[in-house]
Amino acid sequence: MISTKMFSSVTFLYLACTVLYFNFLAFRSEQLGKVATALSWATLLIHTAAILWRWVESYQLGMGHAPLSNMYESLVFFSWCIALLYLLWERKMKSRIIGAFAMPFAFLFIAYASLAPGVSDRIDPLIPALQSNWLHAHVITCFLSYASFALSCGVSIMYLLKIRKKEKGKKETGWISLFPPLESLDALVYKTIAVGFPLLTIGIITGAAWANYAWGSYWSWDPKETWSLITWFVYAIFLHARFAREWRGKRTAVLSVIGFAAVIFTYFGVNYVLSGLHSYA
Amino acid sequence: MSKKEEKGFFSSLGDSLSSLKLTIALLIILAVASIFGTVIPQNASPEEYLRVYKFSTYKILKILGFLDMYHTGWFVFLLALLSLNLIVCSLKRFRITWRFFSPEVRLSDRQWENLSPCQKFSQKGLPAQCFSQCREALSGVFSLPKIVEVSGAYHLLAEKGRFSRLGVYFIHFSVLLILAGALIGSFYGFRGNVNIVEGQAADQVVLRSGQQARFPGFSVQLEKFSVSFYPTGAPKEFKSILTIMEKGRKILTEPILVNHPLTHKGITFYQSSYGVAGVAKAILAVKDRQSGKEISIAAQMGNRTEVQGSSSFFFLDRFLPDLQGMGPALQIIFSEPNRPQQNFWVFQNHPEFEDQRPGRYRLTIKEIEPRYYSGLQVTKDPGVGVVWAGCLIMITGFTMTFFMSHRRIWVRLTEKEGGTLVAIAGSSDRDRTGFEEEFEKIAQALRETQRAQEDYKEREGRS
């Protein structure tokens, strides 16, 4: 299939973007940064075209469903969400600094889609449980929220790297000195979660609405449901700690990393370690 | 216990119930407990548990309620405590939030110092003259400003998005509503399963608890079940055509599919499983090995079927849609004179097997149609509507909290050496950069209207 080949090349392009963003940090070259941004937009464009092309291919195979229906397709879409959200952020903030910590996520997830054994890139027809319009709303909101949390995690890692250097009393040298000030990083950790949390909520609600049609209950403590709630709890703790107890900086950055770990377990762990109704992706 | 101590106890209880530490602790405990709930299989059979755990471990887990954790007393207690904490915290906080709804228009000097962004500039003309343009400049973008005049000085306050302060209460209320909906469902709802064979009807359902529940004044008949597969072998569609019967009358007939349930009088029927209950229609070819004649016989499950023109007869005992991968098979009990009764399988796709069997007659399956049963999940949940209302309110609350901001701009016009000293300051509870841009525009507009006014007056004066 052409789309699969396109996704493979997109994988390498995201790797190239990652390398460029790192070099931009290391050599502090505005020129390199511009190249990184241009290449990222181009990659996102190809990525979008490939997703649309896969949709067309599914029609050619006589199935005709959106490419959001299995592990492979969800990974590809996850990667797309991360790249899109990052690039929008970059445009808004006019800063490329977090690129080196955002693009690796886009690369890793799409690379996992192509390389991991057991992740089939075949287009399969929709099983009865997936034949629903809730599929689109549910998958799109969930992965946009996951992507937002991925960015938050990337920024939190930057924050933690920077503060560790500071706490050791070392003078900031090298590429860490290029990171935005701690306050801006901290604000960004919050802002990305402020986008991701409502989206996750809508993702859970659309999932519940769908489950009420397909499984006969809006909530049945299925491992996927439960883990999405655990993730929701972690970010709820983040928001309450930040707003009402005025936690800032290191502690909230750690919470954001824990939150993303919960996201990853909700996404992968539940499928690989636990078993349940939600076995598609 | 003295009265004083009692009060101390209750007020400290109140304090801990209204503390955010408790909220965070409860959320952590609930999250960790939920992890256990996903790792330990829930509501499995004792045999399944004993395959994984030692007997003693199984006993302990059972006593602690970990085997049906989400419905166990302590888990429900934690949820109740969280709700109580939510209510107390929200009430406590609401007193502070409510102040935003009767705001101070006239700020003290100290309050002015703490506001940022803040700008001061002077204008020609007395405050009373500057005042109306100032009000217009503000009301263009913000609400109509509130005005207080104190001894010739004017104080204005314009606001936008004040109600977004209530978003958090919407969210907290929605959590309570969702939990209330779940509670209603668990008290007044039920969940069960019923298998209905094609052509038959059911008017009650066996619940998970083992009890039975009747449908209120109606029964459900399964007209037909069908299943189809993709070429890959994956299932494509499970469909049951159901008829609702009331007092022997057909009320409606509708297909149900996965993702497409049917609701009648508050009870919802979901397509959940299926199986083969027997044979709807079977036509056998019976060949007399002596005469070479073949006749077709339609047979029914369980009924004695005569082979015409002889004293032989047979029963269809069992039907399997797929016996050991060899396709549809019928188990037949055959009886012919001067022979012991025979019990054997006949395969639709392997008629050659019959050649091996001794006896006067050779049987093959000409046509066979299974009779399906459909497994329906039957649910009654009067709390669903409340849960959806909670979800909508929650989304509204999030929109208010995260995507709107409460922006305020104060303007003070005081007289200074025959002119006016304009002070403008603002505050926003989120999106500071966005607000600062807006503030700058408004401050600019204030200066410009005044300047335009002056130009106009100057021109007037000259002409």
Short mmCIF file of C-alpha atoms in Angstrom, two decimals, chain B residues 166-354:
data_model
loop_
_atom_site.label_atom_id
_atom_site.label_comp_id
_atom_site.label_asym_id
_atom_site.label_seq_id
_atom_site.Cartn_x
_atom_site.Cartn_y
_atom_site.Cartn_z
CA LEU B 166 -18.26 30.04 38.15
CA GLY B 167 -16.82 27.42 35.79
CA VAL B 168 -15.12 25.52 38.56
CA TYR B 169 -18.44 25.21 40.42
CA PHE B 170 -20.06 23.89 37.27
CA ILE B 171 -17.35 21.22 37.11
CA HIS B 172 -17.65 20.30 40.78
CA PHE B 173 -21.42 20.20 40.56
CA SER B 174 -21.23 18.03 37.45
CA VAL B 175 -19.05 15.48 39.27
CA LEU B 176 -21.70 15.24 41.97
CA LEU B 177 -24.43 14.95 39.35
CA ILE B 178 -22.60 12.13 37.57
CA LEU B 179 -22.13 10.27 40.84
CA ALA B 180 -25.81 10.85 41.66
CA GLY B 181 -26.75 9.45 38.27
CA ALA B 182 -24.63 6.39 38.95
CA LEU B 183 -26.32 6.00 42.32
CA ILE B 184 -29.79 6.22 40.77
CA GLY B 185 -28.74 3.58 38.27
CA SER B 186 -27.48 1.24 40.95
CA PHE B 187 -30.63 1.56 43.05
CA TYR B 188 -33.38 1.67 40.45
CA GLY B 189 -31.72 0.01 37.49
CA PHE B 190 -30.74 -3.51 36.60
CA ARG B 191 -28.62 -5.41 34.15
CA GLY B 192 -29.14 -8.92 32.95
CA ASN B 193 -29.01 -11.30 30.05
CA VAL B 194 -31.56 -13.35 28.21
CA ASN B 195 -31.19 -15.85 25.41
CA ILE B 196 -34.14 -16.02 23.04
CA VAL B 197 -34.48 -18.70 20.38
CA GLU B 198 -35.81 -17.63 16.97
CA GLY B 199 -39.57 -17.67 17.03
CA GLN B 200 -39.79 -17.55 20.79
CA ALA B 201 -40.43 -14.74 23.25
CA ALA B 202 -39.24 -13.70 26.69
CA ASP B 203 -40.92 -11.51 29.27
CA GLN B 204 -38.27 -11.55 31.97
CA VAL B 205 -34.55 -11.48 32.39
CA VAL B 206 -32.05 -13.13 34.71
CA LEU B 207 -30.05 -10.46 36.50
CA ARG B 208 -26.37 -10.59 37.36
CA SER B 209 -27.38 -11.09 40.97
CA GLY B 210 -29.27 -14.25 40.00
CA GLN B 211 -32.69 -12.69 40.58
CA GLN B 212 -35.26 -12.25 37.85
CA ALA B 213 -36.89 -9.08 36.60
CA ARG B 214 -40.07 -8.91 34.51
CA PHE B 215 -40.49 -6.48 31.65
CA PRO B 216 -43.29 -4.05 32.58
CA GLY B 217 -46.27 -5.25 30.59
CA PHE B 218 -44.59 -6.50 27.46
CA SER B 219 -42.61 -9.36 26.06
CA VAL B 220 -39.94 -9.54 23.40
CA GLN B 221 -40.01 -11.99 20.55
CA LEU B 222 -37.01 -12.83 18.41
CA GLU B 223 -38.20 -13.02 14.81
CA LYS B 224 -34.85 -13.78 13.26
CA PHE B 225 -31.18 -13.64 13.99
CA SER B 226 -28.51 -13.34 11.33
CA VAL B 227 -24.77 -13.10 11.32
CA SER B 228 -22.50 -12.17 8.44
CA PHE B 229 -18.75 -12.27 8.01
CA TYR B 230 -16.15 -10.43 5.98
CA PRO B 231 -14.04 -12.45 3.53
CA THR B 232 -11.27 -12.27 6.15
CA GLY B 233 -13.46 -14.22 8.56
CA ALA B 234 -13.97 -11.27 10.90
CA PRO B 235 -17.58 -10.66 11.92
CA LYS B 236 -19.39 -7.99 9.94
CA GLU B 237 -22.84 -7.80 11.46
CA PHE B 238 -24.92 -9.42 14.18
CA LYS B 239 -28.58 -8.67 13.76
CA SER B 240 -31.65 -9.65 15.76
CA ILE B 241 -35.08 -8.67 14.58
CA LEU B 242 -37.17 -8.11 17.67
CA THR B 243 -40.88 -7.65 18.09
CA ILE B 244 -42.33 -6.03 21.18
CA MET B 245 -45.60 -7.68 22.19
CA GLU B 246 -48.13 -6.18 24.57
CA LYS B 247 -51.05 -8.38 25.62
CA GLY B 248 -50.54 -10.57 22.58
CA ARG B 249 -50.48 -7.59 20.20
CA LYS B 250 -47.45 -6.68 18.15
CA ILE B 251 -46.41 -3.15 19.06
CA LEU B 252 -43.32 -2.73 16.95
CA THR B 253 -40.72 -4.73 15.08
CA GLU B 254 -37.18 -3.45 14.82
CA PRO B 255 -33.74 -4.84 14.12
CA ILE B 256 -31.09 -4.41 16.78
CA LEU B 257 -27.39 -4.51 16.05
CA VAL B 258 -24.22 -3.89 17.99
CA ASN B 259 -24.16 -0.09 18.47
CA HIS B 260 -27.86 0.04 17.71
CA PRO B 261 -29.94 -1.07 20.70
CA LEU B 262 -33.69 -0.85 21.16
CA THR B 263 -35.32 0.90 24.09
CA HIS B 264 -38.90 0.27 25.15
CA LYS B 265 -40.48 1.56 28.37
CA GLY B 266 -37.13 2.39 29.87
CA ILE B 267 -35.62 -1.01 29.16
CA THR B 268 -32.88 -1.28 26.58
CA PHE B 269 -32.00 -4.40 24.61
CA TYR B 270 -28.48 -4.83 23.28
CA GLN B 271 -27.15 -7.40 20.86
CA SER B 272 -24.60 -9.25 22.93
CA SER B 273 -24.06 -12.85 21.80
CA TYR B 274 -25.57 -15.62 19.73
CA GLY B 275 -25.49 -19.35 19.27
CA VAL B 276 -27.14 -22.26 17.57
CA ALA B 277 -30.11 -23.72 19.42
CA GLY B 278 -31.03 -26.36 16.90
CA VAL B 279 -32.25 -26.82 13.36
CA ALA B 280 -34.85 -24.65 11.73
CA LYS B 281 -35.06 -26.82 8.65
CA ALA B 282 -33.27 -30.00 7.62
CA ILE B 283 -33.74 -31.96 4.42
CA LEU B 284 -31.99 -35.31 4.25
CA ALA B 285 -31.43 -37.48 1.24
CA VAL B 286 -32.05 -41.11 2.23
CA LYS B 287 -30.77 -43.67 -0.25
CA ASP B 288 -31.81 -47.26 -0.10
CA ARG B 289 -28.65 -49.22 -0.80
CA GLN B 290 -30.65 -52.29 -1.89
CA SER B 291 -32.92 -50.64 -4.43
CA GLY B 292 -30.72 -47.65 -5.23
CA LYS B 293 -33.72 -45.36 -4.79
CA GLU B 294 -33.25 -42.00 -3.10
CA ILE B 295 -35.90 -39.99 -1.35
CA SER B 296 -35.82 -36.58 0.35
CA ILE B 297 -37.12 -36.32 3.87
CA ALA B 298 -37.71 -33.16 5.85
CA ALA B 299 -36.91 -33.79 9.50
CA GLN B 300 -37.46 -31.90 12.73
CA MET B 301 -35.33 -31.84 15.79
CA GLY B 302 -36.45 -34.36 18.40
CA ASN B 303 -39.40 -35.71 16.37
CA ARG B 304 -39.56 -39.27 15.15
CA THR B 305 -39.14 -39.26 11.38
CA GLU B 306 -40.30 -42.28 9.38
CA VAL B 307 -38.49 -43.46 6.28
CA GLN B 308 -41.40 -43.83 3.86
CA GLY B 309 -42.12 -47.32 2.62
CA SER B 310 -40.23 -49.06 5.38
CA SER B 311 -40.48 -49.61 9.10
CA SER B 312 -37.26 -47.66 9.75
CA PHE B 313 -37.26 -44.35 11.56
CA PHE B 314 -34.78 -41.86 12.98
CA PHE B 315 -34.35 -38.91 15.31
CA LEU B 316 -32.27 -35.77 14.85
CA ASP B 317 -30.53 -35.60 18.18
CA ARG B 318 -28.08 -32.74 17.93
CA PHE B 319 -26.86 -30.17 15.45
CA LEU B 320 -23.48 -28.47 15.45
CA PRO B 321 -22.75 -25.70 12.97
CA ASP B 322 -19.11 -26.78 12.90
CA LEU B 323 -17.94 -30.11 14.27
CA GLN B 324 -14.16 -30.16 14.68
CA GLY B 325 -13.60 -27.93 11.69
CA MET B 326 -15.47 -30.22 9.31
CA GLY B 327 -18.51 -28.04 8.93
CA PRO B 328 -22.16 -28.56 9.87
CA ALA B 329 -23.00 -31.95 11.32
CA LEU B 330 -26.15 -33.71 12.50
CA GLN B 331 -26.19 -36.41 15.15
CA ILE B 332 -28.75 -39.00 14.19
CA ILE B 333 -30.25 -41.93 16.04
CA PHE B 334 -31.32 -44.48 13.44
CA SER B 335 -33.41 -47.54 13.94
CA GLU B 336 -34.14 -50.25 11.35
CA PRO B 337 -35.59 -53.73 11.77
CA ASN B 338 -33.22 -56.56 12.74
CA ARG B 339 -30.38 -54.21 13.60
CA PRO B 340 -29.23 -52.59 16.81
CA GLN B 341 -30.04 -48.87 17.04
CA GLN B 342 -27.27 -46.74 15.57
CA ASN B 343 -26.05 -43.34 16.77
CA PHE B 344 -23.82 -41.47 14.34
CA TRP B 345 -22.87 -38.09 12.85
CA VAL B 346 -23.68 -37.02 9.31
CA PHE B 347 -21.55 -34.23 7.83
CA GLN B 348 -22.97 -31.87 5.26
CA ASN B 349 -19.60 -31.25 3.62
CA HIS B 350 -18.33 -34.84 3.86
CA PRO B 351 -20.96 -37.19 2.45
CA GLU B 352 -18.21 -39.77 1.81
CA PHE B 353 -18.10 -40.60 5.54
CA GLU B 354 -21.49 -42.26 5.14
#
